[in-house]
PDB file of C-alpha atoms in Angstrom:
ATOM      1  CA  MET A 189      -0.152   0.018   0.013  1.00 80.00           C
ATOM      2  CA  ASP A 190       1.385   3.582  -0.779  1.00 90.00           C
ATOM      3  CA  PHE A 191       0.873   6.179   1.841  1.00 95.00           C
ATOM      4  CA  SER A 192      -1.417   9.264   1.339  1.00 94.00           C
ATOM      5  CA  PRO A 193       0.034  12.822   1.553  1.00 95.00           C
ATOM      6  CA  ASP A 194      -2.269  12.709   4.566  1.00 96.00           C
ATOM      7  CA  THR A 195      -0.631  10.034   6.123  1.00 95.00           C
ATOM      8  CA  LEU A 196       2.863  11.290   5.446  1.00 96.00           C
ATOM      9  CA  ALA A 197       1.713  14.485   7.115  1.00 97.00           C
ATOM     10  CA  ARG A 198       0.297  12.305  10.016  1.00 96.00           C
ATOM     11  CA  LEU A 199       3.872  10.708  10.314  1.00 93.00           C
ATOM     12  CA  ASN A 200       6.006  13.753  10.002  1.00 96.00           C
ATOM     13  CA  ASP A 201       3.951  15.400  12.910  1.00 97.00           C
ATOM     14  CA  ASN A 202       6.244  13.702  15.453  1.00 94.00           C
ATOM     15  CA  LEU A 203       8.379  15.011  18.527  1.00 96.00           C
ATOM     16  CA  LEU A 204      11.472  13.064  17.708  1.00 96.00           C
ATOM     17  CA  TYR A 205      11.288  13.555  13.792  1.00 96.00           C
ATOM     18  CA  HIS A 206      11.122  17.400  14.449  1.00 95.00           C
ATOM     19  CA  ALA A 207      13.870  17.056  17.163  1.00 94.00           C
ATOM     20  CA  LEU A 208      16.609  15.395  14.547  1.00 95.00           C
ATOM     21  CA  GLY A 209      15.198  16.684  11.428  1.00 95.00           C
ATOM     22  CA  ILE A 210      13.398  13.437   9.975  1.00 97.00           C
ATOM     23  CA  ARG A 211      11.136  13.861   7.169  1.00 98.00           C
ATOM     24  CA  ILE A 212       9.394  10.630   5.701  1.00 98.00           C
ATOM     25  CA  GLU A 213       8.912  11.798   1.974  1.00 98.00           C
ATOM     26  CA  HIS A 214       7.414   8.378   0.582  1.00 98.00           C
ATOM     27  CA  CYS A 215       6.037   5.047   1.565  1.00 98.00           C
ATOM     28  CA  GLY A 216       4.672   2.258  -0.166  1.00 97.00           C
ATOM     29  CA  GLY A 217       5.173  -1.427  -1.802  1.00 97.00           C
ATOM     30  CA  GLY A 218       7.966  -2.332   0.415  1.00 98.00           C
ATOM     31  CA  GLN A 219      10.145   0.658  -0.194  1.00 99.00           C
ATOM     32  CA  ALA A 220      10.676   4.351   1.889  1.00 99.00           C
ATOM     33  CA  ARG A 221      12.358   7.331   1.247  1.00 99.00           C
ATOM     34  CA  ALA A 222      13.365  10.136   4.211  1.00 99.00           C
ATOM     35  CA  THR A 223      15.365  13.057   4.537  1.00 98.00           C
ATOM     36  CA  LEU A 224      17.540  14.263   7.339  1.00 97.00           C
ATOM     37  CA  ALA A 225      18.235  18.095   7.450  1.00 95.00           C
ATOM     38  CA  PRO A 226      19.759  17.596  10.834  1.00 93.00           C
ATOM     39  CA  THR A 227      19.229  20.056  13.826  1.00 92.00           C
ATOM     40  CA  ALA A 228      22.068  21.340  15.707  1.00 89.00           C
ATOM     41  CA  ASN A 229      21.140  19.130  18.817  1.00 86.00           C
ATOM     42  CA  ALA A 230      21.576  16.421  16.629  1.00 88.00           C
ATOM     43  CA  CYS A 231      24.996  16.963  15.321  1.00 88.00           C
ATOM     44  CA  TRP A 232      26.544  17.747  18.881  1.00 80.00           C
ATOM     45  CA  PRO A 233      29.346  17.287  19.387  1.00 83.00           C
ATOM     46  CA  SER A 234      30.361  18.004  15.583  1.00 86.00           C
ATOM     47  CA  PRO A 235      28.506  21.030  14.218  1.00 86.00           C
ATOM     48  CA  GLY A 236      27.017  20.039  10.578  1.00 85.00           C
ATOM     49  CA  SER A 237      28.072  16.336  11.113  1.00 93.00           C
ATOM     50  CA  PRO A 238      25.047  13.973  12.850  1.00 94.00           C
ATOM     51  CA  HIS A 239      25.820  11.664  15.473  1.00 92.00           C
ATOM     52  CA  GLY A 240      25.585   8.123  14.434  1.00 94.00           C
ATOM     53  CA  GLY A 241      23.026   7.669  16.749  1.00 95.00           C
ATOM     54  CA  VAL A 242      20.937   9.877  14.455  1.00 96.00           C
ATOM     55  CA  LEU A 243      21.800   7.844  11.136  1.00 97.00           C
ATOM     56  CA  PHE A 244      20.740   4.473  12.946  1.00 98.00           C
ATOM     57  CA  THR A 245      17.552   6.060  14.071  1.00 98.00           C
ATOM     58  CA  VAL A 246      16.938   7.220  10.177  1.00 98.00           C
ATOM     59  CA  ILE A 247      17.632   3.902   8.863  1.00 99.00           C
ATOM     60  CA  ASP A 248      15.523   1.794  11.535  1.00 98.00           C
ATOM     61  CA  THR A 249      12.796   4.380  10.938  1.00 98.00           C
ATOM     62  CA  THR A 250      13.015   4.398   6.962  1.00 99.00           C
ATOM     63  CA  MET A 251      13.267   0.414   6.819  1.00 99.00           C
ATOM     64  CA  ALA A 252      10.281   0.164   9.431  1.00 98.00           C
ATOM     65  CA  TRP A 253       7.928   2.714   7.028  1.00 98.00           C
ATOM     66  CA  ALA A 254       9.102   0.561   4.263  1.00 98.00           C
ATOM     67  CA  ALA A 255       7.922  -2.791   5.764  1.00 98.00           C
ATOM     68  CA  MET A 256       4.977  -1.268   7.154  1.00 97.00           C
ATOM     69  CA  SER A 257       3.733  -0.459   3.498  1.00 97.00           C
ATOM     70  CA  LEU A 258       3.820  -4.180   3.501  1.00 97.00           C
ATOM     71  CA  ALA A 259       1.319  -4.831   6.329  1.00 96.00           C
ATOM     72  CA  GLY A 260      -2.434  -4.971   6.592  1.00 94.00           C
ATOM     73  CA  PRO A 261      -5.241  -3.334   8.101  1.00 93.00           C
ATOM     74  CA  GLY A 262      -4.753  -3.901  12.021  1.00 94.00           C
ATOM     75  CA  GLU A 263      -1.128  -4.625  11.583  1.00 96.00           C
ATOM     76  CA  SER A 264       1.865  -3.007  12.563  1.00 96.00           C
ATOM     77  CA  VAL A 265       5.703  -4.050  12.512  1.00 97.00           C
ATOM     78  CA  ALA A 266       8.428  -4.263  14.985  1.00 98.00           C
ATOM     79  CA  THR A 267      12.257  -4.171  14.905  1.00 98.00           C
ATOM     80  CA  VAL A 268      13.671  -7.484  15.279  1.00 98.00           C
ATOM     81  CA  ASP A 269      17.215  -7.140  14.328  1.00 98.00           C
ATOM     82  CA  CYS A 270      18.869  -3.750  12.617  1.00 98.00           C
ATOM     83  CA  SER A 271      22.536  -3.654  12.122  1.00 98.00           C
ATOM     84  CA  ILE A 272      24.626  -0.663  10.401  1.00 98.00           C
ATOM     85  CA  GLN A 273      27.994   0.312   8.762  1.00 98.00           C
ATOM     86  CA  TYR A 274      29.631   3.609   8.508  1.00 98.00           C
ATOM     87  CA  PRO A 275      31.422   3.845   5.354  1.00 97.00           C
ATOM     88  CA  ALA A 276      32.397   7.714   5.330  1.00 96.00           C
ATOM     89  CA  PRO A 277      31.635  10.409   7.715  1.00 94.00           C
ATOM     90  CA  ALA A 278      28.264  12.251   7.652  1.00 95.00           C
ATOM     91  CA  THR A 279      29.754  15.884   7.029  1.00 92.00           C
ATOM     92  CA  HIS A 280      27.846  17.258   3.682  1.00 90.00           C
ATOM     93  CA  GLY A 281      23.912  17.186   4.304  1.00 91.00           C
ATOM     94  CA  PRO A 282      21.459  17.143   3.716  1.00 94.00           C
ATOM     95  CA  PHE A 283      21.024  13.537   3.817  1.00 97.00           C
ATOM     96  CA  THR A 284      18.823  11.079   1.811  1.00 98.00           C
ATOM     97  CA  CYS A 285      17.850   7.807   3.174  1.00 99.00           C
ATOM     98  CA  GLU A 286      16.210   4.824   0.721  1.00 99.00           C
ATOM     99  CA  ALA A 287      15.140   1.771   2.126  1.00 99.00           C
ATOM    100  CA  ALA A 288      13.671  -1.225   0.187  1.00 99.00           C
ATOM    101  CA  SER A 289      12.310  -4.851   1.392  1.00 98.00           C
ATOM    102  CA  LEU A 290      14.650  -7.473   0.071  1.00 98.00           C
ATOM    103  CA  ARG A 291      11.794 -10.233   0.684  1.00 98.00           C
ATOM    104  CA  LYS A 292       9.051 -11.228   2.665  1.00 97.00           C
ATOM    105  CA  THR A 293       8.513 -14.518   4.156  1.00 97.00           C
ATOM    106  CA  GLY A 294       5.307 -15.036   6.124  1.00 96.00           C
ATOM    107  CA  ARG A 295       5.312 -12.339   8.604  1.00 97.00           C
ATOM    108  CA  THR A 296       8.916 -11.486   8.568  1.00 98.00           C
ATOM    109  CA  VAL A 297      10.312  -8.718   6.173  1.00 99.00           C
ATOM    110  CA  PHE A 298      14.161  -8.477   5.373  1.00 99.00           C
ATOM    111  CA  MET A 299      14.796  -4.978   4.706  1.00 99.00           C
ATOM    112  CA  ARG A 300      17.908  -2.914   3.355  1.00 99.00           C
ATOM    113  CA  ALA A 301      18.855   0.848   3.592  1.00 99.00           C
ATOM    114  CA  GLU A 302      21.417   3.477   2.845  1.00 99.00           C
ATOM    115  CA  ILE A 303      21.898   7.271   3.550  1.00 98.00           C
ATOM    116  CA  LEU A 304      23.717   9.344   0.765  1.00 98.00           C
ATOM    117  CA  ASP A 305      24.824  12.978   1.647  1.00 95.00           C
ATOM    118  CA  GLY A 306      24.354  16.095  -0.375  1.00 91.00           C
ATOM    119  CA  ARG A 307      27.044  14.728  -2.696  1.00 90.00           C
ATOM    120  CA  ALA A 308      25.495  11.474  -3.505  1.00 87.00           C
ATOM    121  CA  GLY A 309      28.213   9.682  -1.294  1.00 94.00           C
ATOM    122  CA  VAL A 310      26.890   6.690   0.760  1.00 98.00           C
ATOM    123  CA  VAL A 311      27.620   7.399   4.765  1.00 98.00           C
ATOM    124  CA  ALA A 312      25.496   4.590   6.102  1.00 98.00           C
ATOM    125  CA  LEU A 313      24.412   1.138   5.175  1.00 99.00           C
ATOM    126  CA  GLY A 314      21.570  -0.801   7.321  1.00 99.00           C
ATOM    127  CA  GLN A 315      19.847  -3.880   6.825  1.00 98.00           C
ATOM    128  CA  GLY A 316      17.095  -5.327   9.348  1.00 99.00           C
ATOM    129  CA  THR A 317      14.685  -7.657  10.082  1.00 99.00           C
ATOM    130  CA  PHE A 318      10.950  -6.703  10.723  1.00 99.00           C
ATOM    131  CA  ARG A 319       7.528  -8.971  11.950  1.00 98.00           C
ATOM    132  CA  ILE A 320       4.499  -7.882  10.823  1.00 98.00           C
ATOM    133  CA  ILE A 321       2.299  -7.899  14.094  1.00 97.00           C
ATOM    134  CA  ARG A 322      -1.349  -7.853  14.617  1.00 93.00           C
ATOM    135  CA  GLU A 323      -2.242  -5.115  16.827  1.00 82.00           C
ATOM    136  CA  GLN A 324      -4.047  -5.742  20.018  1.00 78.00           C
ATOM    137  CA  ALA A 325      -7.563  -4.415  20.611  1.00 69.00           C
ATOM    138  CA  GLY A 326      -8.282  -1.786  23.731  1.00 62.00           C
TER     139      GLY A 326
END
C-alpha cells in the first residue's frame, strides 16, 4: 500500500522527527524514502555532522515504514534486528535515506537501506529484520 500525503503528514508530525530533522517523503510497495536535515542538537558535538545514533534512527525508521507498507489493516511492525555500517563520515548534508524490502516470508520482512549525503556519497548502510504483528484491541 502507498501512504497518502495526509498519512505522510501525520507520520511527520512527530516530536522525535522534529527534534532530529527527519522527514518521511515516500512510503509504499515495500520501499520508503526519508530526508534528514539535521538540527544542531542532532549534530552535537560536531556541528553539521549528525551523530551516528541519529543516522541509525533514520535507517531503522525508514526501513520500518517500508516494512509497514507491506502490512495489512490492523497490523503494525516491530524491529527484530537492525545493523548499520558507516563507510564514510556524514559531513555534507542534507541526507537522504532509501529503504527497500529484500524479501517477505510470512510475517517476517528483510530490509536494506542506505543514507546518501548531499554529494551522493554513501555515509551509512543498514539492514534489518522486521516482524509484522497484529495490533491488540483495547
